[in-house]
Tab-separated table of C-alpha atoms in Angstrom:
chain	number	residue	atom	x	y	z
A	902	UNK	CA	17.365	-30.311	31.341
A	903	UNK	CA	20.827	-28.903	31.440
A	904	UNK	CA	22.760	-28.111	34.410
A	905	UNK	CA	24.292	-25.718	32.341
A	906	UNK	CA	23.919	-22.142	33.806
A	907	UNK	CA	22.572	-19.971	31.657
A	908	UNK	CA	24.907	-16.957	30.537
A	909	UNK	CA	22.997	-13.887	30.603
A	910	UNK	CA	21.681	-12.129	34.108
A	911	UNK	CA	18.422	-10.077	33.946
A	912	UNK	CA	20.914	-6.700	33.431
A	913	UNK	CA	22.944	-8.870	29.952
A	914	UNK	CA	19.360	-9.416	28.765
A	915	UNK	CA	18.195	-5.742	28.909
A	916	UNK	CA	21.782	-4.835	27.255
A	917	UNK	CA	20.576	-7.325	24.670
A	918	UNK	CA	17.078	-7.268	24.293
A	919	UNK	CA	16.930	-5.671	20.788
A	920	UNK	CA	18.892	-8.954	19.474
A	921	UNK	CA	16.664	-10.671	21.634
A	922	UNK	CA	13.394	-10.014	20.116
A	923	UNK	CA	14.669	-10.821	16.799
A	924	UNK	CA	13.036	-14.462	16.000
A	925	UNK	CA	16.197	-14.968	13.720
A	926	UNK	CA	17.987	-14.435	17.592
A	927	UNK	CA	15.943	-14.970	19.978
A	928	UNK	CA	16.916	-16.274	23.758
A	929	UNK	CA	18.544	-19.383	22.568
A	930	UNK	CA	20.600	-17.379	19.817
A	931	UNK	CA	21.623	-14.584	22.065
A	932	UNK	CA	22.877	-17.330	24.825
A	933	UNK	CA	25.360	-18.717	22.182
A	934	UNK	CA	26.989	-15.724	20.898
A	935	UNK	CA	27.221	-15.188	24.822
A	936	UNK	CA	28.801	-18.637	25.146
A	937	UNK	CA	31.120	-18.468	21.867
A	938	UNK	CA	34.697	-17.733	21.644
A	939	UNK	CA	35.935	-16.019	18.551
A	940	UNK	CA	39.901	-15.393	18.185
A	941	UNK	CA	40.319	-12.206	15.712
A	942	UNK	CA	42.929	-12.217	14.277
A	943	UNK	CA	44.487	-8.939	13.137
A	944	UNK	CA	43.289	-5.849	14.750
A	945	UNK	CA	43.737	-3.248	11.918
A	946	UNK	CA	40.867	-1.254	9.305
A	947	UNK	CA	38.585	-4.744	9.268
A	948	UNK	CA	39.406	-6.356	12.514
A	949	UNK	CA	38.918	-3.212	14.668
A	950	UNK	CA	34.718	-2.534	13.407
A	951	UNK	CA	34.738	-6.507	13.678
A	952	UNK	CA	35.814	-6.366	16.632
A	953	UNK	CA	33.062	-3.953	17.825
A	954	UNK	CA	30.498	-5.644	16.306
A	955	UNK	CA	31.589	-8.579	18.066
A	956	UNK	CA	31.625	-7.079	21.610
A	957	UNK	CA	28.640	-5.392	20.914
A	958	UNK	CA	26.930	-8.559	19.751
A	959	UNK	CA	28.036	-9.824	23.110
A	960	UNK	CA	30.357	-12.441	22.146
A	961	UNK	CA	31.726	-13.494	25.722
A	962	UNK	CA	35.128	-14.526	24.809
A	963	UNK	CA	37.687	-12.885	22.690
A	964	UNK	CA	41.548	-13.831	21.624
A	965	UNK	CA	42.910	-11.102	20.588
A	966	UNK	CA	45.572	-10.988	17.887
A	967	UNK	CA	47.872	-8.194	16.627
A	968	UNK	CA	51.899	-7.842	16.869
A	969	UNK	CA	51.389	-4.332	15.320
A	970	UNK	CA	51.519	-0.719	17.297
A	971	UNK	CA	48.680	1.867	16.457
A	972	UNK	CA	50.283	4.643	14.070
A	973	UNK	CA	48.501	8.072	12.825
A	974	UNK	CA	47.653	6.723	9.354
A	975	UNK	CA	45.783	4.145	11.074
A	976	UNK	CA	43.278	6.297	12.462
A	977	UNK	CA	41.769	6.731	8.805
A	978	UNK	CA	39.301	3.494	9.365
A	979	UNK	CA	40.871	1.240	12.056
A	980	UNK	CA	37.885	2.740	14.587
A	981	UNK	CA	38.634	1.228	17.902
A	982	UNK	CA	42.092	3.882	18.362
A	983	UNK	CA	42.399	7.367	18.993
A	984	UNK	CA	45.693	9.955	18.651
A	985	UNK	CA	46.538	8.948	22.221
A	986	UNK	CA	46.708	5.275	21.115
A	987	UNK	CA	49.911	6.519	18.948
A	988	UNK	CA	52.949	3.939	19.134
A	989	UNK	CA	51.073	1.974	21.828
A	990	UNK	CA	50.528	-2.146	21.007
A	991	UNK	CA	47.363	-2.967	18.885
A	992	UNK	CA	46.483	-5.587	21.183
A	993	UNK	CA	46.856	-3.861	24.180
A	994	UNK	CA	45.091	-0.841	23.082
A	995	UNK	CA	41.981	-3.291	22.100
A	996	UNK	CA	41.909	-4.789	25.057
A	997	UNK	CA	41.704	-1.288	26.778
A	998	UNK	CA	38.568	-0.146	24.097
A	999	UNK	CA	36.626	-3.514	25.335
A	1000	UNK	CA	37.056	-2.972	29.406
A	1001	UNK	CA	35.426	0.388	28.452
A	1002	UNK	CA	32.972	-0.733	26.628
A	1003	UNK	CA	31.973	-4.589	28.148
A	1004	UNK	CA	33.798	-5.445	31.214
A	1005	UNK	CA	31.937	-8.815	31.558
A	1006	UNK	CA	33.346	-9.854	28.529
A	1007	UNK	CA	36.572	-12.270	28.925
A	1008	UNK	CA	39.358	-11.041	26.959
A	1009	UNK	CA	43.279	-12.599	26.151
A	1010	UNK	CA	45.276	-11.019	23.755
A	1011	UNK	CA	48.466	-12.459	21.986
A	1012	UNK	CA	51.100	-9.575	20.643
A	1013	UNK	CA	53.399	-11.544	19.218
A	1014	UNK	CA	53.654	-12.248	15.335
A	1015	UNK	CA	51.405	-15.369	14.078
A	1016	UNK	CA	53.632	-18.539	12.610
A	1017	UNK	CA	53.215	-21.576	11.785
A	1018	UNK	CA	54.595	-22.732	14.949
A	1019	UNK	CA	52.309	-20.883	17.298
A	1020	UNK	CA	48.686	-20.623	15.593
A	1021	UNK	CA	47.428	-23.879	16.236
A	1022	UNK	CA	47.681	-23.209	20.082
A	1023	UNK	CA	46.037	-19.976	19.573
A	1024	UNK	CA	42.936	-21.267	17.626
A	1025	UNK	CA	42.287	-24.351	19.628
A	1026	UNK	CA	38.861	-25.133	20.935
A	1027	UNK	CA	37.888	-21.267	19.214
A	1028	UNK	CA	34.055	-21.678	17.761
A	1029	UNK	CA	35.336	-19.171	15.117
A	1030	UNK	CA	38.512	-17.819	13.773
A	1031	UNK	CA	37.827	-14.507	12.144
A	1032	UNK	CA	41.116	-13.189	10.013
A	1033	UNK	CA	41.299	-10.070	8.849
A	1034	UNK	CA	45.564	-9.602	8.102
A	1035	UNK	CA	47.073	-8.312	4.998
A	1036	UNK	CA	49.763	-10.951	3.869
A	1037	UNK	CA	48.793	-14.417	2.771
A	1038	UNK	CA	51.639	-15.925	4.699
A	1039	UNK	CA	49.882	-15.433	8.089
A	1040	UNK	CA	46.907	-16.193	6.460
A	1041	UNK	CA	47.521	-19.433	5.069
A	1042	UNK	CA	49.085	-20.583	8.549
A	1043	UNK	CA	45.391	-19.525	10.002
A	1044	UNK	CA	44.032	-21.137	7.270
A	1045	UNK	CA	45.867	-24.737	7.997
A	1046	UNK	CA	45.564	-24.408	11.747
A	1047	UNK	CA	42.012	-24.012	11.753
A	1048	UNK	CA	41.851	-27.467	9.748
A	1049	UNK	CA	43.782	-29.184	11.329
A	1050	UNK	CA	41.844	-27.844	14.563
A	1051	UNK	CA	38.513	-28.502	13.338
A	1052	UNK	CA	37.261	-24.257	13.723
A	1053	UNK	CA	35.476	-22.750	11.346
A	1054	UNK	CA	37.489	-19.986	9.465
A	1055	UNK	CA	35.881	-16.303	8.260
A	1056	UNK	CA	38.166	-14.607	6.091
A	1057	UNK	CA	38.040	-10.867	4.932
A	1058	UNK	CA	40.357	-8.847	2.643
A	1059	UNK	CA	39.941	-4.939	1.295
A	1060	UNK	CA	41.949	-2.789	-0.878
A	1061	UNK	CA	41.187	0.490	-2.559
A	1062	UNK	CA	37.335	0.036	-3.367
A	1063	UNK	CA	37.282	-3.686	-3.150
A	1064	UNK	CA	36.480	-6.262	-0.465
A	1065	UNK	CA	35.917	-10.075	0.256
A	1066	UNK	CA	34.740	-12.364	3.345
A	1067	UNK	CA	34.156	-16.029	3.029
A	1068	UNK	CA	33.544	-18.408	5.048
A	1069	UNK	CA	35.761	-21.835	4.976
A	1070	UNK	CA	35.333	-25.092	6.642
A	1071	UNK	CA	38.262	-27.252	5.483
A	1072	UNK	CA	37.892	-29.550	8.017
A	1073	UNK	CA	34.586	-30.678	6.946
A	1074	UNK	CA	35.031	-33.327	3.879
A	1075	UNK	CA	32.574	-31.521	2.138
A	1076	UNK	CA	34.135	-28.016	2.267
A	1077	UNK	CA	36.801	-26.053	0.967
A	1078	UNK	CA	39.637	-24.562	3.336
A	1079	UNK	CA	40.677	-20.732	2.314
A	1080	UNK	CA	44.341	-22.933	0.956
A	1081	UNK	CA	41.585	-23.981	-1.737
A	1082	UNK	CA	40.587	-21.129	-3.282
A	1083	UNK	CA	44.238	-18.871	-3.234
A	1084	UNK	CA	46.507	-22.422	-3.881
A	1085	UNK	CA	50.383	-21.742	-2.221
A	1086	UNK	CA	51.579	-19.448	-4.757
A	1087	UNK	CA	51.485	-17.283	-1.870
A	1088	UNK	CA	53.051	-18.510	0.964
A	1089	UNK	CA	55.490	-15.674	0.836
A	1090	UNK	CA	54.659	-12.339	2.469
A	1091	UNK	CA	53.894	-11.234	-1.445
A	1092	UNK	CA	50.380	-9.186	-0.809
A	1093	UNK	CA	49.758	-5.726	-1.625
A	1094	UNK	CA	49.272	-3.404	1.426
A	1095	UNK	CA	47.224	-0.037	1.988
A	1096	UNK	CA	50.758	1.374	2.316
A	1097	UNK	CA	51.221	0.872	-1.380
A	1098	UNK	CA	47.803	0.717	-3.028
A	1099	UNK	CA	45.691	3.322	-0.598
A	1100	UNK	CA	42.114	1.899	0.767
A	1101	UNK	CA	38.860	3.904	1.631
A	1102	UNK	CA	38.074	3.849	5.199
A	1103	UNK	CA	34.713	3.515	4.705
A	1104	UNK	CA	35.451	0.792	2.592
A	1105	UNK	CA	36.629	-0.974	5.150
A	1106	UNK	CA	34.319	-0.839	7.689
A	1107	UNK	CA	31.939	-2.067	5.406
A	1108	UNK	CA	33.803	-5.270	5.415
A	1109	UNK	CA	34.563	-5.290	8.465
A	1110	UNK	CA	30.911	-5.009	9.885
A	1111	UNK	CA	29.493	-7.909	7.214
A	1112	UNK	CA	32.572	-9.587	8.364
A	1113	UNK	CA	31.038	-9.413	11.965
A	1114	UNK	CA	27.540	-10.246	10.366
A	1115	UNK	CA	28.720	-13.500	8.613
A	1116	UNK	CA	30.205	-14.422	12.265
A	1117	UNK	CA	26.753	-13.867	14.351
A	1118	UNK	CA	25.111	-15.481	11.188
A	1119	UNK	CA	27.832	-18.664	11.618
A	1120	UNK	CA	27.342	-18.990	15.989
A	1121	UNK	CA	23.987	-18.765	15.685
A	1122	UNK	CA	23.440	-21.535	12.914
A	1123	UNK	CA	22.788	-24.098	15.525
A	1124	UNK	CA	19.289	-22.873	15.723
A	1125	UNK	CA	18.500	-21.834	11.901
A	1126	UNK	CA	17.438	-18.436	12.684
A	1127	UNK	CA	19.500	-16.984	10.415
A	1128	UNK	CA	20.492	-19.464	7.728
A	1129	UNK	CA	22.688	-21.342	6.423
A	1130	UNK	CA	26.492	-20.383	7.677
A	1131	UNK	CA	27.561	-20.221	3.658
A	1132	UNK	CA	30.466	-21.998	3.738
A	1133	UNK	CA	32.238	-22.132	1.223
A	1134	UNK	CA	31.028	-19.104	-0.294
A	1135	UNK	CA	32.999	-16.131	-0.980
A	1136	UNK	CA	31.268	-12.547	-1.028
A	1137	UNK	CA	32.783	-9.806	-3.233
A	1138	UNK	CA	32.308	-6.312	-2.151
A	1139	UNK	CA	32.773	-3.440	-4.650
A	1140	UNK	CA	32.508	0.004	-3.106
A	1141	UNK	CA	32.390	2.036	-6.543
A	1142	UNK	CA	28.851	0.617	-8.010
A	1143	UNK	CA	28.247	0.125	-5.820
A	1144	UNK	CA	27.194	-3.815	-5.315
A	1145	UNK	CA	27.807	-7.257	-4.060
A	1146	UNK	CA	28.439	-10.562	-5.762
A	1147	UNK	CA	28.696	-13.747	-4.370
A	1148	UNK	CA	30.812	-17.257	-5.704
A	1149	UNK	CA	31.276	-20.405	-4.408
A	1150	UNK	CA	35.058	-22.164	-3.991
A	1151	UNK	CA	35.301	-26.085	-4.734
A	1152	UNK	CA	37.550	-28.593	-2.860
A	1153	UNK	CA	40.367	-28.822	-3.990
A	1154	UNK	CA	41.110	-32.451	-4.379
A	1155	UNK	CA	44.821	-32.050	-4.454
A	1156	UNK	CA	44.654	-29.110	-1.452
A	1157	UNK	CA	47.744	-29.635	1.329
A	1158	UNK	CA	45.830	-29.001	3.670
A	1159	UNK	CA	42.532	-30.401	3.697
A	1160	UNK	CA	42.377	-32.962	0.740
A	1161	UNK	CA	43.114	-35.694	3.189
A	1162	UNK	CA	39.705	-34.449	5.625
């Protein structure tokens, strides 16, 4: 048996006894989410109902990941910030929203922007890296840390009526790495933003809670409840059908960053 304690008290198990009596959950299922540690990065329209969904789902550690400050045409869908979160740091402000809503949940936070140079000590040892930024720059530098860490990567994009979240496992010889499906055509900061192109909030929530979904789905794989973690499969969202589709990204042989795995 295993002298490791076990992570929920009789009072975490009431708070989670609807996930509990789930047989896709169950006690076993419910111990690992409590266990995992998930670094989210980007705290904007599809990290923030992640991010709920993830505290709610009782994931007991969180790295939190935002250099941004909350502004008034955020409020529109990013769902964790209110008017008095106005010009105050993302991170910061998230941070606050969890010790109100879990305080046995442990929290870090990192403000600062995400480069090459100072992902791969951010995502380290992480069971999951969920990214939910708008420029491919940052996220091809999650993408490659998370290889060459060995942590699974979710990744979720949105604009206008349109979303995405896939799952990526680069490290695995068998699976793609997010670097796979988009190439490095993009390595600049070169990606449209709501700024320019407008995005329902609605819209993004959606993604942002099957974002969260795909992530319980992915911790609790170890015991099968609920499937397969899909990785390398890449779920399109279209808000004006409305419907879903779902594809499924090769290895890239000739990928820099995970052809050598």
């Amino acid at each position: 048996m295993s002298d490791t304690p076990h992570p929920l008290s009789e009072e975490r198990l009431d708070r989670f006894a609807r996930h509990i009596v789930l047989p896709e959950i169950g006690g076993a299922g419910q111990a690992a989410l409590s266990r995992a540690h998930v670094v989210l990065v980007g705290l904007g329209g599809i990290g923030a109902p992640a991010l709920q969904y993830l505290a709610g789902a009782g994931i007991g550690q969180l790295t939190l990941i935002d250099d941004d400050k909350v502004s008034a045409s955020n409020l529109q869908r990013q769902t964790i910030y209110t008017t008095r979160d106005i010009g105050h740091g993302k991170a910061v402000s998230a941070r606050r929203w969890l010790a109100n809503f879990d305080e046995k949940l442990t929290v870090s936070i990192h403000d600062r922007r995400i480069t090459p140079d100072n992902v791969g000590a951010l995502v380290e040892g992480a069971d999951l890296v969920l990214d939910g930024t708008d420029n491919f720059a940052t996220r091809l530098a999650v993408s490659d840390a998370c290889v060459a860490a060995g942590v699974p990567l979710l990744s979720a994009a949105v604009g206008r009526f349109q979303g995405q979240v896939g799952a990526f496992a680069g490290h695995r010889a068998d699976q793609p790495c997010y670097r796979c499906f988009v190439g490095d055509a993009f390595d600049a900061e070169d990606c449209d933003t709501c700024a320019e192109d407008g995005v329902l909030g609605a819209m993004v929530g959606w993604v942002g809670t099957f974002a969260a979904m795909q992530a319980i789905r992915l911790l609790v794989s170890g015991s099968g409840g609920m499937g397969d973690p899909q990785y390398g499969k890449l779920h399109l969202m279209d808000g004006l059908k409305p419907g879903m589709r779902t594809l499924a990204i090769a290895k890239d042989p000739a990928c820099n960053a995970c052809s050598a795995v």
